[in-house]
Amino acid sequence: MKRQKEQAERNSRLTAMGEMAARIAHEIRNPLGSIELFASILQREIADENQKRLVNHISSGVKNLNHVISNLLTFTRQPKPVFKEIDLHKFLDNLLQFGEFLMDKNNIRLEREYYPSLLSAPGDEELLKQVFLNIIRNAVQAMHEGGVLKVKTGVGEKGRNDKPPHLDRRAFPTRCGGKYIEIKVSDTGAGIAKDNLDKIFNPFFTTRDKGTGLGLAIVHTIIESHNGIIEVESDVGKGTTFTILLPKTKI
Ligand SMILES: Nc1ncnc2c1ncn2[C@@H]1O[C@H](COP(=O)(O)OP(=O)(O)O)[C@@H](O)[C@H]1O
Ligand SMILES: [Mg+2]
């Protein structure tokens, strides 16, 4: 019941935030459109190169703002996944290649422990990309002095279950018809204080100076839209593991 209450609170906060963001975005977009239009007219009217450059700054500022607003909107809209069968190892390899530039300069070693045969599951690649990039980014940020980022995959089966930490998790194998996929991402970073563990998925919860607190809130809604589960285990000073469970077939 506690989990369900937390969930309901999280959802209503997200909904409220989404409505507010959509209204603000709308109010800002119209005048922004005018600024963009007039800047481009001005750009054509003036001959002086220096002045053209100044007008260019206005245009690119407007483009940036537009980008920020679109991002905010994707963050707050309820995700509607378009399901496709995904080859998970290929998907993860692509993603990790992309994430490597994050790890390189931070002295982080990448370890992979993949399930020995092909793993696939239905999912929305674009949305799942957001999930793992957010988790990896957080992991890298938690390892200031370097460390190991490990990605492990496996299959779960009803009956074979490892320690079920809560009811949600215990019901999960049945809910997804017996078979599910498990992806673990762990880091050897700072860890998360016990008091914060049940807050990290809340929108706007952050312990970072420049954090938005939106990353894991987005991750959570995306995993939910896939009928999956996400869990976290953490030891302060030792590291953190995120476990994602996804149904093997669409439910
Ligand atoms: N791998 C991790 N190690 C330690 N702390 C983490 C990790 N992932 C998330 N956190 C904690 O959860 C908070 C929320 O994360 P997130 O929603 O991504 O927002 P942000 O990254 O903007 O702070 C972080 O500020 C941090 O305290
Ligand atoms: Mg983050």
JSON list of N, CA and C in Angstrom, two decimals, residues 102-110 139-149 187-190 237-238:
[
{"chain": "A", "resi": 102, "resn": "LEU", "atom": "N", "xyz": [31.50, 9.58, -22.22]},
{"chain": "A", "resi": 102, "resn": "LEU", "atom": "CA", "xyz": [31.24, 10.00, -20.85]},
{"chain": "A", "resi": 102, "resn": "LEU", "atom": "C", "xyz": [32.22, 9.34, -19.89]},
{"chain": "A", "resi": 103, "resn": "MET", "atom": "N", "xyz": [32.52, 8.06, -20.21]},
{"chain": "A", "resi": 103, "resn": "MET", "atom": "CA", "xyz": [33.33, 7.28, -19.28]},
{"chain": "A", "resi": 103, "resn": "MET", "atom": "C", "xyz": [34.82, 7.55, -19.43]},
{"chain": "A", "resi": 104, "resn": "ASP", "atom": "N", "xyz": [35.24, 7.71, -20.69]},
{"chain": "A", "resi": 104, "resn": "ASP", "atom": "CA", "xyz": [36.66, 7.87, -20.99]},
{"chain": "A", "resi": 104, "resn": "ASP", "atom": "C", "xyz": [37.34, 8.91, -20.12]},
{"chain": "A", "resi": 105, "resn": "LYS", "atom": "N", "xyz": [36.81, 10.11, -20.21]},
{"chain": "A", "resi": 105, "resn": "LYS", "atom": "CA", "xyz": [37.51, 11.20, -19.53]},
{"chain": "A", "resi": 105, "resn": "LYS", "atom": "C", "xyz": [37.35, 11.12, -18.01]},
{"chain": "A", "resi": 106, "resn": "ASN", "atom": "N", "xyz": [36.47, 10.24, -17.57]},
{"chain": "A", "resi": 106, "resn": "ASN", "atom": "CA", "xyz": [36.27, 10.14, -16.13]},
{"chain": "A", "resi": 106, "resn": "ASN", "atom": "C", "xyz": [36.96, 8.92, -15.51]},
{"chain": "A", "resi": 107, "resn": "ASN", "atom": "N", "xyz": [37.80, 8.26, -16.32]},
{"chain": "A", "resi": 107, "resn": "ASN", "atom": "CA", "xyz": [38.55, 7.15, -15.79]},
{"chain": "A", "resi": 107, "resn": "ASN", "atom": "C", "xyz": [37.66, 6.00, -15.31]},
{"chain": "A", "resi": 108, "resn": "ILE", "atom": "N", "xyz": [36.70, 5.68, -16.15]},
{"chain": "A", "resi": 108, "resn": "ILE", "atom": "CA", "xyz": [35.75, 4.64, -15.78]},
{"chain": "A", "resi": 108, "resn": "ILE", "atom": "C", "xyz": [35.89, 3.44, -16.72]},
{"chain": "A", "resi": 109, "resn": "ARG", "atom": "N", "xyz": [35.96, 2.27, -16.11]},
{"chain": "A", "resi": 109, "resn": "ARG", "atom": "CA", "xyz": [36.09, 1.06, -16.91]},
{"chain": "A", "resi": 109, "resn": "ARG", "atom": "C", "xyz": [34.71, 0.44, -17.10]},
{"chain": "A", "resi": 110, "resn": "LEU", "atom": "N", "xyz": [34.50, -0.07, -18.30]},
{"chain": "A", "resi": 110, "resn": "LEU", "atom": "CA", "xyz": [33.20, -0.65, -18.60]},
{"chain": "A", "resi": 110, "resn": "LEU", "atom": "C", "xyz": [33.31, -2.18, -18.59]},
{"chain": "A", "resi": 139, "resn": "ALA", "atom": "N", "xyz": [25.37, 7.26, -13.13]},
{"chain": "A", "resi": 139, "resn": "ALA", "atom": "CA", "xyz": [26.44, 6.40, -12.61]},
{"chain": "A", "resi": 139, "resn": "ALA", "atom": "C", "xyz": [27.79, 7.09, -12.77]},
{"chain": "A", "resi": 140, "resn": "VAL", "atom": "N", "xyz": [28.01, 7.66, -13.95]},
{"chain": "A", "resi": 140, "resn": "VAL", "atom": "CA", "xyz": [29.27, 8.35, -14.22]},
{"chain": "A", "resi": 140, "resn": "VAL", "atom": "C", "xyz": [29.44, 9.52, -13.25]},
{"chain": "A", "resi": 141, "resn": "GLN", "atom": "N", "xyz": [28.34, 10.25, -13.02]},
{"chain": "A", "resi": 141, "resn": "GLN", "atom": "CA", "xyz": [28.42, 11.40, -12.11]},
{"chain": "A", "resi": 141, "resn": "GLN", "atom": "C", "xyz": [28.69, 10.97, -10.67]},
{"chain": "A", "resi": 142, "resn": "ALA", "atom": "N", "xyz": [28.32, 9.73, -10.35]},
{"chain": "A", "resi": 142, "resn": "ALA", "atom": "CA", "xyz": [28.53, 9.26, -8.97]},
{"chain": "A", "resi": 142, "resn": "ALA", "atom": "C", "xyz": [29.95, 8.75, -8.77]},
{"chain": "A", "resi": 143, "resn": "MET", "atom": "N", "xyz": [30.70, 8.58, -9.88]},
{"chain": "A", "resi": 143, "resn": "MET", "atom": "CA", "xyz": [32.07, 8.05, -9.76]},
{"chain": "A", "resi": 143, "resn": "MET", "atom": "C", "xyz": [33.08, 9.14, -10.08]},
{"chain": "A", "resi": 144, "resn": "HIS", "atom": "N", "xyz": [33.20, 10.09, -9.20]},
{"chain": "A", "resi": 144, "resn": "HIS", "atom": "CA", "xyz": [34.13, 11.22, -9.44]},
{"chain": "A", "resi": 144, "resn": "HIS", "atom": "C", "xyz": [35.55, 10.74, -9.65]},
{"chain": "A", "resi": 145, "resn": "GLU", "atom": "N", "xyz": [35.95, 9.75, -8.84]},
{"chain": "A", "resi": 145, "resn": "GLU", "atom": "CA", "xyz": [37.34, 9.32, -8.91]},
{"chain": "A", "resi": 145, "resn": "GLU", "atom": "C", "xyz": [37.53, 8.09, -9.79]},
{"chain": "A", "resi": 146, "resn": "GLY", "atom": "N", "xyz": [36.60, 7.90, -10.73]},
{"chain": "A", "resi": 146, "resn": "GLY", "atom": "CA", "xyz": [36.70, 6.73, -11.58]},
{"chain": "A", "resi": 146, "resn": "GLY", "atom": "C", "xyz": [36.06, 5.53, -10.90]},
{"chain": "A", "resi": 147, "resn": "GLY", "atom": "N", "xyz": [36.05, 4.40, -11.62]},
{"chain": "A", "resi": 147, "resn": "GLY", "atom": "CA", "xyz": [35.43, 3.21, -11.06]},
{"chain": "A", "resi": 147, "resn": "GLY", "atom": "C", "xyz": [35.03, 2.26, -12.16]},
{"chain": "A", "resi": 148, "resn": "VAL", "atom": "N", "xyz": [34.09, 1.38, -11.84]},
{"chain": "A", "resi": 148, "resn": "VAL", "atom": "CA", "xyz": [33.66, 0.38, -12.82]},
{"chain": "A", "resi": 148, "resn": "VAL", "atom": "C", "xyz": [32.17, 0.51, -13.05]},
{"chain": "A", "resi": 149, "resn": "LEU", "atom": "N", "xyz": [31.80, 0.57, -14.31]},
{"chain": "A", "resi": 149, "resn": "LEU", "atom": "CA", "xyz": [30.39, 0.55, -14.67]},
{"chain": "A", "resi": 149, "resn": "LEU", "atom": "C", "xyz": [30.11, -0.82, -15.27]},
{"chain": "A", "resi": 187, "resn": "ASP", "atom": "N", "xyz": [27.29, 0.65, -10.55]},
{"chain": "A", "resi": 187, "resn": "ASP", "atom": "CA", "xyz": [28.48, 1.49, -10.50]},
{"chain": "A", "resi": 187, "resn": "ASP", "atom": "C", "xyz": [29.16, 1.31, -9.15]},
{"chain": "A", "resi": 188, "resn": "THR", "atom": "N", "xyz": [30.41, 1.75, -9.08]},
{"chain": "A", "resi": 188, "resn": "THR", "atom": "CA", "xyz": [31.15, 1.70, -7.82]},
{"chain": "A", "resi": 188, "resn": "THR", "atom": "C", "xyz": [31.32, 3.12, -7.28]},
{"chain": "A", "resi": 189, "resn": "GLY", "atom": "N", "xyz": [30.24, 3.89, -7.37]},
{"chain": "A", "resi": 189, "resn": "GLY", "atom": "CA", "xyz": [30.29, 5.30, -7.00]},
{"chain": "A", "resi": 189, "resn": "GLY", "atom": "C", "xyz": [29.89, 5.59, -5.57]},
{"chain": "A", "resi": 190, "resn": "ALA", "atom": "N", "xyz": [29.44, 6.80, -5.36]},
{"chain": "A", "resi": 190, "resn": "ALA", "atom": "CA", "xyz": [29.19, 7.33, -4.01]},
{"chain": "A", "resi": 190, "resn": "ALA", "atom": "C", "xyz": [28.06, 6.62, -3.27]},
{"chain": "A", "resi": 237, "resn": "GLY", "atom": "N", "xyz": [29.10, 4.78, -0.27]},
{"chain": "A", "resi": 237, "resn": "GLY", "atom": "CA", "xyz": [30.55, 4.56, -0.32]},
{"chain": "A", "resi": 237, "resn": "GLY", "atom": "C", "xyz": [30.95, 3.37, -1.18]},
{"chain": "A", "resi": 238, "resn": "LYS", "atom": "N", "xyz": [29.98, 2.49, -1.52]},
{"chain": "A", "resi": 238, "resn": "LYS", "atom": "CA", "xyz": [30.33, 1.31, -2.30]},
{"chain": "A", "resi": 238, "resn": "LYS", "atom": "C", "xyz": [29.80, 1.37, -3.72]}
]
